[in-house]
PDB file of C-alpha atoms in Angstrom:
ATOM      1  CA  UNK A   1     166.109  65.117 131.191  1.00 39.00           C
ATOM      2  CA  UNK A   2     161.835  65.488 132.071  1.00 47.00           C
ATOM      3  CA  UNK A   3     160.854  68.142 134.407  1.00 56.00           C
ATOM      4  CA  UNK A   4     160.326  66.998 138.395  1.00 82.00           C
ATOM      5  CA  UNK A   5     157.518  69.091 138.390  1.00 95.00           C
ATOM      6  CA  UNK A   6     153.703  68.105 138.035  1.00 97.00           C
ATOM      7  CA  UNK A   7     151.805  69.599 135.280  1.00 98.00           C
ATOM      8  CA  UNK A   8     148.202  71.951 135.885  1.00 98.00           C
ATOM      9  CA  UNK A   9     145.402  70.378 134.054  1.00 98.00           C
ATOM     10  CA  UNK A  10     142.074  72.323 133.905  1.00 98.00           C
ATOM     11  CA  UNK A  11     138.640  70.048 132.555  1.00 97.00           C
ATOM     12  CA  UNK A  12     137.050  73.817 131.554  1.00 97.00           C
ATOM     13  CA  UNK A  13     133.986  74.383 131.750  1.00 97.00           C
ATOM     14  CA  UNK A  14     132.296  71.202 133.831  1.00 98.00           C
ATOM     15  CA  UNK A  15     128.907  70.407 131.651  1.00 98.00           C
ATOM     16  CA  UNK A  16     130.963  70.179 128.673  1.00 98.00           C
ATOM     17  CA  UNK A  17     133.695  67.236 128.000  1.00 98.00           C
ATOM     18  CA  UNK A  18     136.711  68.553 130.080  1.00 98.00           C
ATOM     19  CA  UNK A  19     135.341  66.484 132.531  1.00 98.00           C
ATOM     20  CA  UNK A  20     135.164  63.248 129.905  1.00 98.00           C
ATOM     21  CA  UNK A  21     138.345  63.795 128.897  1.00 97.00           C
ATOM     22  CA  UNK A  22     140.501  64.199 131.785  1.00 97.00           C
ATOM     23  CA  UNK A  23     138.706  60.158 133.414  1.00 98.00           C
ATOM     24  CA  UNK A  24     139.194  59.318 129.152  1.00 97.00           C
ATOM     25  CA  UNK A  25     142.537  60.248 128.902  1.00 95.00           C
ATOM     26  CA  UNK A  26     143.151  58.812 133.037  1.00 97.00           C
ATOM     27  CA  UNK A  27     142.579  54.929 132.034  1.00 97.00           C
ATOM     28  CA  UNK A  28     146.911  54.893 130.974  1.00 95.00           C
ATOM     29  CA  UNK A  29     149.830  55.962 132.674  1.00 94.00           C
ATOM     30  CA  UNK A  30     151.509  59.600 131.475  1.00 93.00           C
ATOM     31  CA  UNK A  31     154.732  59.623 131.071  1.00 95.00           C
ATOM     32  CA  UNK A  32     155.107  63.220 133.237  1.00 96.00           C
ATOM     33  CA  UNK A  33     152.965  64.096 136.844  1.00 97.00           C
ATOM     34  CA  UNK A  34     149.825  65.327 136.070  1.00 98.00           C
ATOM     35  CA  UNK A  35     147.549  67.447 138.832  1.00 98.00           C
ATOM     36  CA  UNK A  36     143.340  68.233 136.947  1.00 98.00           C
ATOM     37  CA  UNK A  37     142.573  71.089 138.893  1.00 98.00           C
ATOM     38  CA  UNK A  38     139.023  70.176 139.284  1.00 98.00           C
ATOM     39  CA  UNK A  39     135.906  69.358 141.595  1.00 98.00           C
ATOM     40  CA  UNK A  40     136.636  66.552 142.958  1.00 98.00           C
ATOM     41  CA  UNK A  41     132.990  65.782 143.118  1.00 98.00           C
ATOM     42  CA  UNK A  42     132.527  66.498 140.104  1.00 98.00           C
ATOM     43  CA  UNK A  43     134.108  64.345 138.106  1.00 98.00           C
ATOM     44  CA  UNK A  44     133.380  61.342 140.923  1.00 98.00           C
ATOM     45  CA  UNK A  45     130.331  61.741 139.190  1.00 98.00           C
ATOM     46  CA  UNK A  46     131.181  61.450 135.677  1.00 98.00           C
ATOM     47  CA  UNK A  47     133.133  58.914 135.827  1.00 98.00           C
ATOM     48  CA  UNK A  48     130.246  57.028 137.215  1.00 98.00           C
ATOM     49  CA  UNK A  49     127.839  57.979 134.055  1.00 97.00           C
ATOM     50  CA  UNK A  50     130.874  56.811 131.737  1.00 97.00           C
ATOM     51  CA  UNK A  51     131.143  53.887 133.892  1.00 97.00           C
ATOM     52  CA  UNK A  52     134.916  54.353 134.100  1.00 97.00           C
ATOM     53  CA  UNK A  53     136.943  52.867 137.266  1.00 97.00           C
ATOM     54  CA  UNK A  54     139.330  55.761 137.707  1.00 98.00           C
ATOM     55  CA  UNK A  55     141.182  56.607 141.237  1.00 98.00           C
ATOM     56  CA  UNK A  56     141.237  59.937 143.018  1.00 98.00           C
ATOM     57  CA  UNK A  57     143.763  60.699 144.006  1.00 98.00           C
ATOM     58  CA  UNK A  58     144.319  63.990 146.445  1.00 97.00           C
ATOM     59  CA  UNK A  59     147.196  66.484 145.968  1.00 98.00           C
ATOM     60  CA  UNK A  60     147.555  70.195 146.851  1.00 96.00           C
ATOM     61  CA  UNK A  61     149.322  72.809 147.724  1.00 95.00           C
ATOM     62  CA  UNK A  62     152.707  71.072 149.514  1.00 88.00           C
ATOM     63  CA  UNK A  63     152.256  68.057 148.423  1.00 91.00           C
ATOM     64  CA  UNK A  64     152.770  67.822 145.042  1.00 96.00           C
ATOM     65  CA  UNK A  65     153.414  64.587 142.793  1.00 95.00           C
ATOM     66  CA  UNK A  66     157.130  64.756 141.374  1.00 89.00           C
ATOM     67  CA  UNK A  67     156.453  61.091 139.267  1.00 95.00           C
ATOM     68  CA  UNK A  68     152.895  59.890 137.340  1.00 97.00           C
ATOM     69  CA  UNK A  69     149.569  58.688 138.635  1.00 97.00           C
ATOM     70  CA  UNK A  70     149.660  55.054 137.851  1.00 97.00           C
ATOM     71  CA  UNK A  71     147.724  53.458 135.283  1.00 98.00           C
ATOM     72  CA  UNK A  72     144.092  54.200 135.745  1.00 98.00           C
ATOM     73  CA  UNK A  73     144.494  56.978 137.558  1.00 98.00           C
ATOM     74  CA  UNK A  74     144.323  60.113 138.299  1.00 98.00           C
ATOM     75  CA  UNK A  75     145.754  62.839 140.761  1.00 98.00           C
ATOM     76  CA  UNK A  76     143.331  65.779 141.333  1.00 98.00           C
ATOM     77  CA  UNK A  77     143.826  69.322 143.486  1.00 98.00           C
ATOM     78  CA  UNK A  78     140.027  69.461 144.550  1.00 98.00           C
ATOM     79  CA  UNK A  79     138.203  72.697 143.267  1.00 98.00           C
ATOM     80  CA  UNK A  80     134.918  73.288 144.992  1.00 97.00           C
ATOM     81  CA  UNK A  81     131.767  74.617 142.529  1.00 97.00           C
ATOM     82  CA  UNK A  82     129.694  76.728 142.940  1.00 96.00           C
ATOM     83  CA  UNK A  83     125.868  74.319 141.925  1.00 97.00           C
ATOM     84  CA  UNK A  84     126.175  71.179 140.587  1.00 97.00           C
ATOM     85  CA  UNK A  85     126.462  69.735 137.566  1.00 97.00           C
ATOM     86  CA  UNK A  86     124.389  68.061 134.231  1.00 97.00           C
ATOM     87  CA  UNK A  87     126.284  66.940 131.961  1.00 97.00           C
ATOM     88  CA  UNK A  88     125.623  68.856 128.649  1.00 97.00           C
ATOM     89  CA  UNK A  89     123.660  71.915 131.074  1.00 97.00           C
ATOM     90  CA  UNK A  90     125.205  75.021 131.571  1.00 97.00           C
ATOM     91  CA  UNK A  91     124.908  77.345 134.931  1.00 96.00           C
ATOM     92  CA  UNK A  92     126.342  80.279 134.971  1.00 96.00           C
ATOM     93  CA  UNK A  93     126.542  79.814 138.405  1.00 96.00           C
ATOM     94  CA  UNK A  94     130.575  77.952 138.085  1.00 96.00           C
ATOM     95  CA  UNK A  95     131.535  80.842 135.656  1.00 96.00           C
ATOM     96  CA  UNK A  96     134.302  81.826 138.997  1.00 96.00           C
ATOM     97  CA  UNK A  97     134.622  77.931 139.945  1.00 97.00           C
ATOM     98  CA  UNK A  98     136.326  77.974 135.819  1.00 97.00           C
ATOM     99  CA  UNK A  99     138.805  80.993 136.118  1.00 96.00           C
ATOM    100  CA  UNK A 100     139.320  79.814 139.726  1.00 97.00           C
ATOM    101  CA  UNK A 101     140.887  76.996 138.430  1.00 98.00           C
ATOM    102  CA  UNK A 102     142.395  78.422 135.505  1.00 97.00           C
ATOM    103  CA  UNK A 103     144.278  80.873 138.698  1.00 97.00           C
ATOM    104  CA  UNK A 104     145.467  78.181 140.600  1.00 98.00           C
ATOM    105  CA  UNK A 105     147.124  76.275 137.072  1.00 98.00           C
ATOM    106  CA  UNK A 106     148.457  79.606 135.875  1.00 98.00           C
ATOM    107  CA  UNK A 107     149.523  81.234 139.069  1.00 98.00           C
ATOM    108  CA  UNK A 108     150.937  77.241 140.244  1.00 98.00           C
ATOM    109  CA  UNK A 109     152.980  78.132 136.732  1.00 97.00           C
ATOM    110  CA  UNK A 110     153.604  81.583 138.303  1.00 97.00           C
ATOM    111  CA  UNK A 111     155.492  80.322 141.522  1.00 96.00           C
ATOM    112  CA  UNK A 112     157.344  77.446 139.647  1.00 96.00           C
ATOM    113  CA  UNK A 113     154.842  74.639 141.460  1.00 97.00           C
ATOM    114  CA  UNK A 114     154.155  73.671 138.027  1.00 97.00           C
ATOM    115  CA  UNK A 115     156.072  72.625 134.771  1.00 97.00           C
ATOM    116  CA  UNK A 116     153.209  73.715 132.517  1.00 97.00           C
ATOM    117  CA  UNK A 117     149.260  74.542 131.919  1.00 98.00           C
ATOM    118  CA  UNK A 118     146.897  72.450 129.899  1.00 98.00           C
ATOM    119  CA  UNK A 119     143.645  73.347 129.403  1.00 97.00           C
ATOM    120  CA  UNK A 120     140.246  72.484 128.100  1.00 97.00           C
ATOM    121  CA  UNK A 121     137.911  74.296 126.573  1.00 95.00           C
ATOM    122  CA  UNK A 122     135.657  76.464 128.582  1.00 95.00           C
ATOM    123  CA  UNK A 123     132.384  78.516 127.640  1.00 94.00           C
ATOM    124  CA  UNK A 124     133.356  82.138 127.575  1.00 91.00           C
ATOM    125  CA  UNK A 125     128.943  82.750 126.784  1.00 92.00           C
ATOM    126  CA  UNK A 126     128.365  81.330 129.895  1.00 92.00           C
ATOM    127  CA  UNK A 127     131.347  83.142 132.096  1.00 92.00           C
ATOM    128  CA  UNK A 128     130.551  87.556 130.959  1.00 92.00           C
ATOM    129  CA  UNK A 129     126.356  86.021 132.072  1.00 92.00           C
ATOM    130  CA  UNK A 130     128.149  85.075 135.568  1.00 88.00           C
ATOM    131  CA  UNK A 131     128.529  88.737 134.934  1.00 90.00           C
ATOM    132  CA  UNK A 132     132.052  88.398 134.310  1.00 90.00           C
ATOM    133  CA  UNK A 133     134.359  89.681 131.387  1.00 87.00           C
ATOM    134  CA  UNK A 134     136.065  87.425 129.729  1.00 87.00           C
ATOM    135  CA  UNK A 135     137.106  87.085 126.426  1.00 82.00           C
ATOM    136  CA  UNK A 136     139.711  84.013 126.842  1.00 84.00           C
ATOM    137  CA  UNK A 137     141.510  81.537 127.742  1.00 89.00           C
ATOM    138  CA  UNK A 138     144.739  84.000 125.885  1.00 87.00           C
ATOM    139  CA  UNK A 139     143.770  87.035 127.753  1.00 88.00           C
ATOM    140  CA  UNK A 140     142.835  85.833 131.012  1.00 93.00           C
ATOM    141  CA  UNK A 141     146.545  84.512 131.098  1.00 95.00           C
ATOM    142  CA  UNK A 142     148.663  87.691 129.747  1.00 93.00           C
ATOM    143  CA  UNK A 143     146.282  89.284 131.971  1.00 94.00           C
ATOM    144  CA  UNK A 144     147.434  86.865 135.196  1.00 96.00           C
ATOM    145  CA  UNK A 145     151.022  87.137 133.630  1.00 96.00           C
ATOM    146  CA  UNK A 146     151.104  91.048 132.814  1.00 96.00           C
ATOM    147  CA  UNK A 147     151.931  89.933 129.599  1.00 96.00           C
ATOM    148  CA  UNK A 148     151.457  92.962 126.939  1.00 92.00           C
ATOM    149  CA  UNK A 149     152.067  90.600 124.278  1.00 92.00           C
ATOM    150  CA  UNK A 150     151.381  87.148 122.873  1.00 94.00           C
ATOM    151  CA  UNK A 151     150.467  85.140 119.711  1.00 95.00           C
ATOM    152  CA  UNK A 152     147.943  82.561 118.792  1.00 93.00           C
ATOM    153  CA  UNK A 153     150.228  79.460 116.828  1.00 96.00           C
ATOM    154  CA  UNK A 154     148.720  75.700 116.196  1.00 95.00           C
ATOM    155  CA  UNK A 155     150.004  73.300 115.673  1.00 94.00           C
ATOM    156  CA  UNK A 156     149.551  70.011 115.243  1.00 92.00           C
ATOM    157  CA  UNK A 157     152.915  67.136 113.989  1.00 86.00           C
ATOM    158  CA  UNK A 158     154.973  67.985 111.451  1.00 90.00           C
ATOM    159  CA  UNK A 159     153.271  72.074 111.264  1.00 95.00           C
ATOM    160  CA  UNK A 160     153.199  74.222 113.175  1.00 97.00           C
ATOM    161  CA  UNK A 161     151.246  78.250 111.628  1.00 98.00           C
ATOM    162  CA  UNK A 162     151.541  80.961 113.915  1.00 98.00           C
ATOM    163  CA  UNK A 163     148.957  85.017 112.744  1.00 96.00           C
ATOM    164  CA  UNK A 164     149.860  87.640 112.801  1.00 97.00           C
ATOM    165  CA  UNK A 165     145.532  88.475 113.068  1.00 94.00           C
ATOM    166  CA  UNK A 166     143.201  86.188 114.527  1.00 89.00           C
ATOM    167  CA  UNK A 167     139.993  86.951 115.178  1.00 83.00           C
ATOM    168  CA  UNK A 168     139.369  90.227 113.185  1.00 89.00           C
ATOM    169  CA  UNK A 169     136.949  90.545 110.024  1.00 93.00           C
ATOM    170  CA  UNK A 170     138.511  89.895 107.038  1.00 96.00           C
ATOM    171  CA  UNK A 171     138.010  93.639 105.549  1.00 96.00           C
ATOM    172  CA  UNK A 172     140.427  94.718 108.949  1.00 97.00           C
ATOM    173  CA  UNK A 173     143.057  92.823 107.802  1.00 97.00           C
ATOM    174  CA  UNK A 174     145.424  95.068 105.970  1.00 97.00           C
ATOM    175  CA  UNK A 175     144.591  97.958 107.733  1.00 97.00           C
ATOM    176  CA  UNK A 176     146.368  95.589 111.099  1.00 97.00           C
ATOM    177  CA  UNK A 177     148.895  93.973 109.308  1.00 98.00           C
ATOM    178  CA  UNK A 178     151.810  97.262 110.690  1.00 98.00           C
ATOM    179  CA  UNK A 179     155.443  96.864 110.720  1.00 98.00           C
ATOM    180  CA  UNK A 180     154.982  97.308 114.640  1.00 98.00           C
ATOM    181  CA  UNK A 181     152.199  94.428 114.781  1.00 97.00           C
ATOM    182  CA  UNK A 182     154.763  92.193 112.129  1.00 98.00           C
ATOM    183  CA  UNK A 183     157.903  92.902 114.147  1.00 98.00           C
ATOM    184  CA  UNK A 184     156.602  92.462 117.865  1.00 97.00           C
ATOM    185  CA  UNK A 185     154.797  88.984 116.527  1.00 98.00           C
ATOM    186  CA  UNK A 186     157.768  87.451 114.296  1.00 98.00           C
ATOM    187  CA  UNK A 187     160.512  87.701 117.645  1.00 98.00           C
ATOM    188  CA  UNK A 188     157.796  86.481 120.150  1.00 98.00           C
ATOM    189  CA  UNK A 189     157.560  83.198 117.547  1.00 98.00           C
ATOM    190  CA  UNK A 190     161.309  83.159 116.827  1.00 98.00           C
ATOM    191  CA  UNK A 191     162.169  83.522 121.104  1.00 97.00           C
ATOM    192  CA  UNK A 192     159.556  81.161 121.391  1.00 97.00           C
ATOM    193  CA  UNK A 193     160.975  78.260 119.531  1.00 97.00           C
ATOM    194  CA  UNK A 194     164.313  78.739 121.071  1.00 96.00           C
ATOM    195  CA  UNK A 195     163.155  78.924 124.883  1.00 94.00           C
ATOM    196  CA  UNK A 196     160.908  76.109 124.384  1.00 94.00           C
ATOM    197  CA  UNK A 197     160.797  74.664 121.111  1.00 94.00           C
ATOM    198  CA  UNK A 198     164.856  73.833 121.614  1.00 94.00           C
ATOM    199  CA  UNK A 199     165.111  74.170 117.919  1.00 95.00           C
ATOM    200  CA  UNK A 200     169.137  76.258 117.633  1.00 94.00           C
ATOM    201  CA  UNK A 201     168.240  78.509 115.041  1.00 96.00           C
ATOM    202  CA  UNK A 202     164.406  77.796 113.758  1.00 98.00           C
ATOM    203  CA  UNK A 203     163.257  78.692 109.835  1.00 98.00           C
ATOM    204  CA  UNK A 204     159.887  80.700 109.742  1.00 98.00           C
ATOM    205  CA  UNK A 205     158.272  80.482 106.209  1.00 98.00           C
ATOM    206  CA  UNK A 206     155.878  83.792 106.283  1.00 98.00           C
ATOM    207  CA  UNK A 207     152.792  84.117 103.697  1.00 98.00           C
ATOM    208  CA  UNK A 208     152.193  86.337 102.023  1.00 98.00           C
ATOM    209  CA  UNK A 209     149.413  88.578 102.500  1.00 98.00           C
ATOM    210  CA  UNK A 210     148.022  88.570  99.174  1.00 97.00           C
ATOM    211  CA  UNK A 211     147.896  86.533  96.281  1.00 96.00           C
ATOM    212  CA  UNK A 212     150.983  85.671  94.882  1.00 97.00           C
ATOM    213  CA  UNK A 213     152.264  87.493  97.651  1.00 96.00           C
ATOM    214  CA  UNK A 214     150.655  91.011  95.761  1.00 95.00           C
ATOM    215  CA  UNK A 215     153.012  90.294  92.026  1.00 95.00           C
ATOM    216  CA  UNK A 216     154.589  92.384  92.467  1.00 95.00           C
ATOM    217  CA  UNK A 217     152.556  95.218  93.021  1.00 95.00           C
ATOM    218  CA  UNK A 218     149.928  94.138  90.788  1.00 96.00           C
ATOM    219  CA  UNK A 219     147.534  92.794  93.205  1.00 95.00           C
ATOM    220  CA  UNK A 220     148.687  94.336  96.307  1.00 95.00           C
ATOM    221  CA  UNK A 221     151.315  96.603  97.667  1.00 96.00           C
ATOM    222  CA  UNK A 222     151.304  95.697 101.499  1.00 97.00           C
ATOM    223  CA  UNK A 223     154.222  92.879 100.633  1.00 97.00           C
ATOM    224  CA  UNK A 224     156.513  95.900  98.518  1.00 97.00           C
ATOM    225  CA  UNK A 225     155.968  98.489 101.587  1.00 98.00           C
ATOM    226  CA  UNK A 226     155.644  96.723 105.473  1.00 98.00           C
ATOM    227  CA  UNK A 227     156.737  92.708 105.319  1.00 98.00           C
ATOM    228  CA  UNK A 228     159.010  92.777 103.046  1.00 98.00           C
ATOM    229  CA  UNK A 229     160.971  95.738 104.419  1.00 98.00           C
ATOM    230  CA  UNK A 230     159.932  94.598 107.923  1.00 98.00           C
ATOM    231  CA  UNK A 231     161.646  90.832 107.194  1.00 98.00           C
ATOM    232  CA  UNK A 232     164.357  92.107 105.775  1.00 98.00           C
ATOM    233  CA  UNK A 233     165.387  94.593 109.485  1.00 98.00           C
ATOM    234  CA  UNK A 234     163.988  91.524 111.605  1.00 98.00           C
ATOM    235  CA  UNK A 235     166.439  89.139 108.890  1.00 98.00           C
ATOM    236  CA  UNK A 236     169.420  91.896 110.348  1.00 98.00           C
ATOM    237  CA  UNK A 237     168.202  90.657 114.460  1.00 97.00           C
ATOM    238  CA  UNK A 238     169.262  87.062 113.114  1.00 97.00           C
ATOM    239  CA  UNK A 239     165.987  85.838 112.485  1.00 98.00           C
ATOM    240  CA  UNK A 240     165.536  83.769 110.092  1.00 98.00           C
ATOM    241  CA  UNK A 241     162.930  84.646 107.513  1.00 98.00           C
ATOM    242  CA  UNK A 242     161.637  83.711 104.211  1.00 97.00           C
ATOM    243  CA  UNK A 243     159.331  85.041 102.115  1.00 96.00           C
ATOM    244  CA  UNK A 244     156.723  86.958 101.236  1.00 98.00           C
ATOM    245  CA  UNK A 245     155.540  83.565 100.172  1.00 97.00           C
ATOM    246  CA  UNK A 246     152.702  82.843  98.153  1.00 97.00           C
ATOM    247  CA  UNK A 247     150.014  80.894 100.343  1.00 96.00           C
ATOM    248  CA  UNK A 248     148.868  78.743  97.796  1.00 94.00           C
ATOM    249  CA  UNK A 249     152.258  77.607  97.701  1.00 95.00           C
ATOM    250  CA  UNK A 250     153.730  77.920 100.507  1.00 96.00           C
ATOM    251  CA  UNK A 251     151.491  74.980 101.996  1.00 95.00           C
ATOM    252  CA  UNK A 252     153.061  72.155 100.336  1.00 94.00           C
ATOM    253  CA  UNK A 253     155.869  69.709 101.281  1.00 93.00           C
ATOM    254  CA  UNK A 254     158.528  71.747  98.743  1.00 92.00           C
ATOM    255  CA  UNK A 255     158.393  74.054 101.362  1.00 94.00           C
ATOM    256  CA  UNK A 256     157.080  72.512 104.119  1.00 94.00           C
ATOM    257  CA  UNK A 257     159.383  70.014 105.360  1.00 91.00           C
ATOM    258  CA  UNK A 258     161.973  72.563 106.176  1.00 89.00           C
ATOM    259  CA  UNK A 259     160.363  74.919 108.015  1.00 96.00           C
ATOM    260  CA  UNK A 260     160.131  74.778 111.817  1.00 98.00           C
ATOM    261  CA  UNK A 261     157.029  77.393 111.878  1.00 98.00           C
ATOM    262  CA  UNK A 262     154.504  79.395 109.360  1.00 98.00           C
ATOM    263  CA  UNK A 263     153.806  83.074 109.758  1.00 98.00           C
ATOM    264  CA  UNK A 264     150.398  83.290 107.822  1.00 98.00           C
ATOM    265  CA  UNK A 265     149.067  87.167 107.983  1.00 98.00           C
ATOM    266  CA  UNK A 266     145.193  86.049 109.311  1.00 97.00           C
ATOM    267  CA  UNK A 267     143.160  83.992 110.405  1.00 94.00           C
ATOM    268  CA  UNK A 268     142.301  82.052 107.728  1.00 95.00           C
ATOM    269  CA  UNK A 269     144.498  81.700 105.381  1.00 97.00           C
ATOM    270  CA  UNK A 270     146.452  79.362 107.803  1.00 95.00           C
ATOM    271  CA  UNK A 271     144.051  77.491 109.762  1.00 94.00           C
ATOM    272  CA  UNK A 272     141.547  75.398 107.558  1.00 94.00           C
ATOM    273  CA  UNK A 273     145.387  74.105 105.706  1.00 95.00           C
ATOM    274  CA  UNK A 274     146.074  73.092 109.482  1.00 95.00           C
ATOM    275  CA  UNK A 275     143.060  71.569 110.265  1.00 91.00           C
ATOM    276  CA  UNK A 276     142.913  69.988 107.983  1.00 92.00           C
ATOM    277  CA  UNK A 277     145.911  67.665 108.483  1.00 92.00           C
ATOM    278  CA  UNK A 278     144.829  67.622 112.049  1.00 89.00           C
ATOM    279  CA  UNK A 279     141.465  68.229 113.079  1.00 81.00           C
ATOM    280  CA  UNK A 280     141.175  66.380 116.453  1.00 81.00           C
ATOM    281  CA  UNK A 281     144.767  66.017 116.840  1.00 88.00           C
ATOM    282  CA  UNK A 282     146.287  69.490 116.371  1.00 91.00           C
ATOM    283  CA  UNK A 283     146.721  72.434 119.720  1.00 94.00           C
ATOM    284  CA  UNK A 284     146.830  75.306 120.480  1.00 93.00           C
ATOM    285  CA  UNK A 285     149.787  76.880 121.924  1.00 95.00           C
ATOM    286  CA  UNK A 286     149.836  80.561 123.572  1.00 94.00           C
ATOM    287  CA  UNK A 287     152.790  82.127 122.609  1.00 97.00           C
ATOM    288  CA  UNK A 288     154.725  85.463 124.916  1.00 97.00           C
ATOM    289  CA  UNK A 289     154.106  83.965 127.788  1.00 97.00           C
ATOM    290  CA  UNK A 290     156.158  83.447 130.648  1.00 96.00           C
ATOM    291  CA  UNK A 291     154.346  80.116 131.327  1.00 97.00           C
ATOM    292  CA  UNK A 292     153.458  76.805 129.372  1.00 97.00           C
ATOM    293  CA  UNK A 293     150.307  77.159 128.073  1.00 97.00           C
ATOM    294  CA  UNK A 294     148.961  74.265 125.506  1.00 97.00           C
ATOM    295  CA  UNK A 295     144.726  73.721 124.651  1.00 96.00           C
ATOM    296  CA  UNK A 296     142.425  71.489 122.556  1.00 94.00           C
ATOM    297  CA  UNK A 297     142.063  72.602 119.546  1.00 88.00           C
ATOM    298  CA  UNK A 298     138.655  72.607 119.947  1.00 90.00           C
ATOM    299  CA  UNK A 299     134.851  73.682 121.929  1.00 91.00           C
ATOM    300  CA  UNK A 300     133.171  72.437 124.978  1.00 95.00           C
ATOM    301  CA  UNK A 301     130.656  69.732 123.074  1.00 95.00           C
ATOM    302  CA  UNK A 302     128.580  70.273 125.981  1.00 97.00           C
ATOM    303  CA  UNK A 303     126.547  67.295 123.401  1.00 97.00           C
ATOM    304  CA  UNK A 304     128.379  64.621 123.521  1.00 96.00           C
ATOM    305  CA  UNK A 305     129.091  65.126 127.915  1.00 97.00           C
ATOM    306  CA  UNK A 306     129.116  61.958 129.564  1.00 97.00           C
ATOM    307  CA  UNK A 307     128.656  59.795 126.593  1.00 96.00           C
ATOM    308  CA  UNK A 308     131.405  58.726 126.558  1.00 92.00           C
ATOM    309  CA  UNK A 309     131.595  58.668 122.445  1.00 94.00           C
ATOM    310  CA  UNK A 310     134.530  61.428 122.572  1.00 93.00           C
ATOM    311  CA  UNK A 311     138.396  61.465 121.184  1.00 90.00           C
ATOM    312  CA  UNK A 312     140.703  62.370 123.071  1.00 92.00           C
ATOM    313  CA  UNK A 313     143.202  63.392 120.406  1.00 90.00           C
ATOM    314  CA  UNK A 314     143.170  67.117 120.403  1.00 92.00           C
ATOM    315  CA  UNK A 315     143.935  66.663 124.207  1.00 95.00           C
ATOM    316  CA  UNK A 316     147.407  64.590 124.164  1.00 93.00           C
ATOM    317  CA  UNK A 317     148.693  66.630 121.610  1.00 92.00           C
ATOM    318  CA  UNK A 318     148.690  69.421 123.208  1.00 95.00           C
ATOM    319  CA  UNK A 319     149.882  67.462 127.186  1.00 96.00           C
ATOM    320  CA  UNK A 320     152.874  65.926 124.176  1.00 93.00           C
ATOM    321  CA  UNK A 321     153.247  69.055 123.487  1.00 94.00           C
ATOM    322  CA  UNK A 322     152.839  70.932 126.854  1.00 96.00           C
ATOM    323  CA  UNK A 323     155.631  68.689 127.727  1.00 95.00           C
ATOM    324  CA  UNK A 324     157.843  69.172 124.833  1.00 91.00           C
ATOM    325  CA  UNK A 325     158.112  72.514 126.016  1.00 93.00           C
ATOM    326  CA  UNK A 326     158.502  72.313 128.773  1.00 92.00           C
ATOM    327  CA  UNK A 327     161.962  70.397 128.260  1.00 83.00           C
ATOM    328  CA  UNK A 328     164.852  73.473 127.209  1.00 60.00           C
ATOM    329  CA  UNK A 329     163.154  74.957 129.454  1.00 53.00           C
TER     330      UNK A 329
END
């Protein structure tokens, strides 16, 4: 059964393409009720700049819709800007506005008003220029929801890739692959594949760290000393983990056709393959949160804001993924 609660959509950096994406998306009806948490004035001005005739339907606490908005319209929970916006031009005065949209969406999910939240890209630099310590959506939402451990997973149609380590220099990766970290990440990945994707017994392929998965210790001992023993212990808990496998052969149809997700050891081991397969139609999913959160896989594209020369593919996949994740819940 489809959730009767609406989903929250945050347009991110107001000078970027996030508002454009929301408006372009509204040309067609969505299968679920979707609320843009944004400045109504911003959306109206950007719609005029894009030449779009989109009806902005006001909603708010106590008046949440359950039915999808008709094609050519968009539900909006008006969130005031701090300063006027010019497409393509950052203004640090609106840093707090961006965080307020995220707070409203996150708290609405926690309170049970929203079935999940989908985020368009923010500009971390301009938020920090506003005097606000901000390292990204993931960290912000982890703090808001009091979540100690989260996992980054990117997905496109036919492939999901989760990461044991994320934004680390390559020289630091090996030391960061510990039994404790691998255990936490694998448990979260397994739990969310079951609880948020409705996969009864997920089959997870695990990459080795070294070329040829260490080749029996000749090309590194992390597989022998850390990865293999940890996977074996987790199998004892009921996790269906295959590996560690050489990453250069794991990402082939022979293996991928039989799996539900891949667990890569580091950022550039797994994500180049996924982005080659689905760039422009991929989604970033934060696992481990008590709420559903998905995001586009691209940045603010300031140079394209207000031009109409953008592709909504990644946002559409982010929406589809959020709808899927909310259904088992």
